[in-house]
Coordinates of C-alpha atoms in Angstrom, one line a residue:
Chain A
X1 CA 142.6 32.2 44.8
X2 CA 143.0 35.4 42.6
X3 CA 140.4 38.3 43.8
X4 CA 140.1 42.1 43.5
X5 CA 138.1 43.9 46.5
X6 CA 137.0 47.5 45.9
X7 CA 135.9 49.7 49.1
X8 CA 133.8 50.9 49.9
X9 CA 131.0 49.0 48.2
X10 CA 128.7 52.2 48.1
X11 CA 129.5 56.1 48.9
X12 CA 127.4 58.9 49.0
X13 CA 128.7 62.7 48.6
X14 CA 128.0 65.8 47.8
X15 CA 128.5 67.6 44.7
X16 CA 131.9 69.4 44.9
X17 CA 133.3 66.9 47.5
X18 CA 136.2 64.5 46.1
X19 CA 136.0 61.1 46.8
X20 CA 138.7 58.2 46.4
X21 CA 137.9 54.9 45.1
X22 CA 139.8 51.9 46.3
X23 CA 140.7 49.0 44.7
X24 CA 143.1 45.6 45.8
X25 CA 144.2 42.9 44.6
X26 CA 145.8 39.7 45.0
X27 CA 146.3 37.3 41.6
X28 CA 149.1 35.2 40.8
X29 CA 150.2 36.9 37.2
X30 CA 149.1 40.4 37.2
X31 CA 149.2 41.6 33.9
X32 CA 146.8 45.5 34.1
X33 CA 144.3 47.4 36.1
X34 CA 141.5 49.1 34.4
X35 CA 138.8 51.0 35.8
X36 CA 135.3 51.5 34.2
X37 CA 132.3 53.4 35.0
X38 CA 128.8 51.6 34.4
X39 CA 125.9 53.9 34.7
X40 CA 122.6 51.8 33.3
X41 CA 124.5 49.8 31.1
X42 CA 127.7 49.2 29.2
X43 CA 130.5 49.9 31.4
X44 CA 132.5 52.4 29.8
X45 CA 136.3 52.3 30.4
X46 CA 138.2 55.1 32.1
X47 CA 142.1 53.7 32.9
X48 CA 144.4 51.0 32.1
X49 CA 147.1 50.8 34.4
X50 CA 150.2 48.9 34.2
X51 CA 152.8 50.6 36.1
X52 CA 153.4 51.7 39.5
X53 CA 153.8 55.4 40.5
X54 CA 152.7 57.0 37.1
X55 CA 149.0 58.8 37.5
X56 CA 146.5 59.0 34.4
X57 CA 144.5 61.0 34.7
X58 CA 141.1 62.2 32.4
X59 CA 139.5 65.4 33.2
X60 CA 138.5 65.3 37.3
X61 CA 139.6 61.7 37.2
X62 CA 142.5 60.4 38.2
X63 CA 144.1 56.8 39.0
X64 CA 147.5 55.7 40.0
X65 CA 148.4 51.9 40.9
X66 CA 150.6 50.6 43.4
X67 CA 152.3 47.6 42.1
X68 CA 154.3 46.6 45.6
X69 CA 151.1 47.6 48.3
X70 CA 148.9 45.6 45.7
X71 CA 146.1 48.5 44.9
X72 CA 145.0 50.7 43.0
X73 CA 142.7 54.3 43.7
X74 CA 140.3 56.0 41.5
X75 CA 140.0 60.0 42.3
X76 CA 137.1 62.1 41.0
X77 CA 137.5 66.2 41.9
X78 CA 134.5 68.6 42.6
X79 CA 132.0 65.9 42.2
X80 CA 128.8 66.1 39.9
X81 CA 125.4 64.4 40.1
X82 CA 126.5 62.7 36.5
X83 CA 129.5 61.0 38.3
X84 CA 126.8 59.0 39.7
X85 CA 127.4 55.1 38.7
X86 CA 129.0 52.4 39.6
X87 CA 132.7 52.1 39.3
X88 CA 134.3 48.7 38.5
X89 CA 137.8 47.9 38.8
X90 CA 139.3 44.6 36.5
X91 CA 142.6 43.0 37.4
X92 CA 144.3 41.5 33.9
X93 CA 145.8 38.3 34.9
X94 CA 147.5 35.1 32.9
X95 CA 149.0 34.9 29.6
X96 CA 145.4 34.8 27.8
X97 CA 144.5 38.0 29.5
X98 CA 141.9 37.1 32.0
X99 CA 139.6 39.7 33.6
X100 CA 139.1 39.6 37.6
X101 CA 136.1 42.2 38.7
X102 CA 135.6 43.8 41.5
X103 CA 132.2 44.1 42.8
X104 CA 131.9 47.4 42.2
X105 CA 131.5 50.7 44.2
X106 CA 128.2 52.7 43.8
X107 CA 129.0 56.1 44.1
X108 CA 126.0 58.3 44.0
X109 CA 126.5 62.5 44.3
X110 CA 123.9 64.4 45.8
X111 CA 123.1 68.2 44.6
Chain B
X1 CA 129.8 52.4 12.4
X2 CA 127.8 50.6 14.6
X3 CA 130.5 49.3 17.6
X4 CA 129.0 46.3 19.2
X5 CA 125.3 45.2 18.4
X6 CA 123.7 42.7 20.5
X7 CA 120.2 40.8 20.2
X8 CA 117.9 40.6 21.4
X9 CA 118.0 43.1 23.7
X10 CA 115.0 41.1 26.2
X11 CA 114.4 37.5 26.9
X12 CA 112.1 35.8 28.6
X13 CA 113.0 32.5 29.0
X14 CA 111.2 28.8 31.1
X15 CA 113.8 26.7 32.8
X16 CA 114.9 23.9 30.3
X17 CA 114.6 26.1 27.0
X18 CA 117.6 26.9 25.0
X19 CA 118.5 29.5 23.3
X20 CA 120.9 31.9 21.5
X21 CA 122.4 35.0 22.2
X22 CA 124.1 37.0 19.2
X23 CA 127.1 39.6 19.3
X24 CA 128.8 41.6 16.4
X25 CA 131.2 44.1 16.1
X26 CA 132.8 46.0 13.0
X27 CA 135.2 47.5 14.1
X28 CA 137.6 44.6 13.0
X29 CA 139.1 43.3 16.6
X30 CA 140.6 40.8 17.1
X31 CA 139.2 39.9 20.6
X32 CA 135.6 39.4 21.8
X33 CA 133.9 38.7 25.3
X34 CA 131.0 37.7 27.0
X35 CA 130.5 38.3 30.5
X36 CA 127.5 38.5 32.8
X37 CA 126.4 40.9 35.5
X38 CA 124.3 40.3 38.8
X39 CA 123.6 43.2 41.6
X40 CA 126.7 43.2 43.6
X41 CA 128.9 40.7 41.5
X42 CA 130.6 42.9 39.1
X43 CA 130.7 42.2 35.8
X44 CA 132.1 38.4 35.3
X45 CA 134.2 36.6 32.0
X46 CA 132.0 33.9 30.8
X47 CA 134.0 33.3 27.7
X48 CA 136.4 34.7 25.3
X49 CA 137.9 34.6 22.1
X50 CA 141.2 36.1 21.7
X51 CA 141.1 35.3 18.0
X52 CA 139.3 34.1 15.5
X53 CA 138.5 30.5 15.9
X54 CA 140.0 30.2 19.2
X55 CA 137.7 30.4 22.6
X56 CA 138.2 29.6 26.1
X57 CA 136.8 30.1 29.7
X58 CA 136.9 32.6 31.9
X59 CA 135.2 32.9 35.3
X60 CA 132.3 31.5 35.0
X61 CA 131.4 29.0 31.9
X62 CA 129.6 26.3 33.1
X63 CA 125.9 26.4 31.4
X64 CA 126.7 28.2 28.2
X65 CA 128.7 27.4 25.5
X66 CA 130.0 30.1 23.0
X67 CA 130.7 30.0 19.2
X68 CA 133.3 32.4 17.3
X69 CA 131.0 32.3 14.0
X70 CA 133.8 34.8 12.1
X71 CA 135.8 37.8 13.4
X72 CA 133.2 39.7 13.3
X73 CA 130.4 37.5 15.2
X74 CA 130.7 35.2 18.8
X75 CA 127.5 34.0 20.3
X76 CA 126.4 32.6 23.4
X77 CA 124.4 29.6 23.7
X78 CA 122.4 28.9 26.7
X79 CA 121.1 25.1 26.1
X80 CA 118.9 24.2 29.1
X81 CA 118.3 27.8 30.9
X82 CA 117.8 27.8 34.7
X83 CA 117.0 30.8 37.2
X84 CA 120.1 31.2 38.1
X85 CA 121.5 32.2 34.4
X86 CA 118.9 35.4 35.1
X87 CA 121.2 38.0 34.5
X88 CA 122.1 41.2 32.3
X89 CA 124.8 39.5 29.3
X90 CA 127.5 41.9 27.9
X91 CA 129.3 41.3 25.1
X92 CA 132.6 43.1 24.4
X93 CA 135.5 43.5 21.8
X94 CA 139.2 45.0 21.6
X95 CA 142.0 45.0 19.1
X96 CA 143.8 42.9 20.9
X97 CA 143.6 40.1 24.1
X98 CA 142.7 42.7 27.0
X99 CA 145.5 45.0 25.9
X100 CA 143.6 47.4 24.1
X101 CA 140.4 49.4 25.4
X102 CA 137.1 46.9 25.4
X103 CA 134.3 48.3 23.9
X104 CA 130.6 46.9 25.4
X105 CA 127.7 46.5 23.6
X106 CA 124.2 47.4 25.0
X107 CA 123.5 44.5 27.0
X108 CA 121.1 42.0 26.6
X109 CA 118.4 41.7 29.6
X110 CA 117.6 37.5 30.1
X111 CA 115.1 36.3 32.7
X112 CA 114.7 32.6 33.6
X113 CA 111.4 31.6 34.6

């Protein structure tokens, strides 16, 4: 059965501390990784990943997959309280595309 | 340019009754989603439409049935409601079938009495 496990479920820092966001996976036709960050609502999407080795990275975040250990990390730099949400990671699987979610990690930065 | 609108944004609902849940987006894509989220499940595909006029299953469909009205419009029908379909809906579009960034509307709020 395809699944995608994130770890830790829920993490709490200080601001200015960097934390690393974990995500694996096991599906039969993987296709992308994407992270998003939902805060009260929408998620909002931060990555799409598709190859191995090559980091993206958007401001104090930064992702980089790992097509042969099956997994994926999310880094955030010199946390803020506004990094506070939680952070979803979606495996793309199948020819139609299919999204597998994680259940999230709830990341909340203390000042 | 509104991105994806979704209404209503509340819904009360007894077990048995039906009812409809609408999503648009103008920003011409191609694809659109709905998926639901519950504390601690993640967000999870209900349905999608890769296309107009073309829909099919994702994670979890059983209980709702979705129509692709246009490119612009795919609603979610709920036809007999039961606590267990209590959740926060999400609809969502891209360009393209998962390949292109997904945009999320607001979220509807349903509760199943």
């Amino acid at each position: 059965e395809d699944k995608v496990v994130q770890s830790p479920l829920s993490l709490v820092v200080h601001e200015g501390d960097t934390v690393t966001l974990n995500c694996s996976y096991e599906v039969t036709n993987f296709r992308s990784l994407l992270w998003y960050k939902q805060e009260k609502k929408a998620p909002t999407f931060l990555f799409m990943l598709t190859s191995s080795g090559i980091e993206k990275k958007s401001g104090r975040l930064s992702s980089i997959l790992d097509k042969k250990e099956l997994f994926s990390i999310l880094n955030i730099t010199a946390t803020q309280t506004g990094d506070s949400a939680i952070y979803l990671c979606a495996v793309e699987e199948g020819s139609q595309g299919n999204l597998i979610f994680g259940k999230g990690t709830k990341l909340s930065v203390k000042p | 340019n509104a991105g994806v609108t979704q209404t209503p944004k509340f819904q009360v609902l007894k077990t048995g009754q039906s009812m409809t849940l609408q999503c648009a987006q103008d920003m011409n894509h191609n694809s659109m989603y709905w998926y639901r989220q519950d504390p601690g499940m993640g967000l999870r595909l209900i349905y999608y439409s890769a296309s107009e006029g073309t829909t099919d299953k994702g994670e979890v469909p059983n209980g709702y049935n979705v129509s692709r009205l246009n490119k612009r419009e795919f609603s979610l029908r709920l036809e007999s409601a039961a606590p267990s379909q209590t959740s926060v809906y999400f609809c969502a579009s891209s360009e393209a079938i998962l390949r292109d960034t997904q945009y999320f509307g607001p979220g509807t709020r349903l509760t199943v009495l």
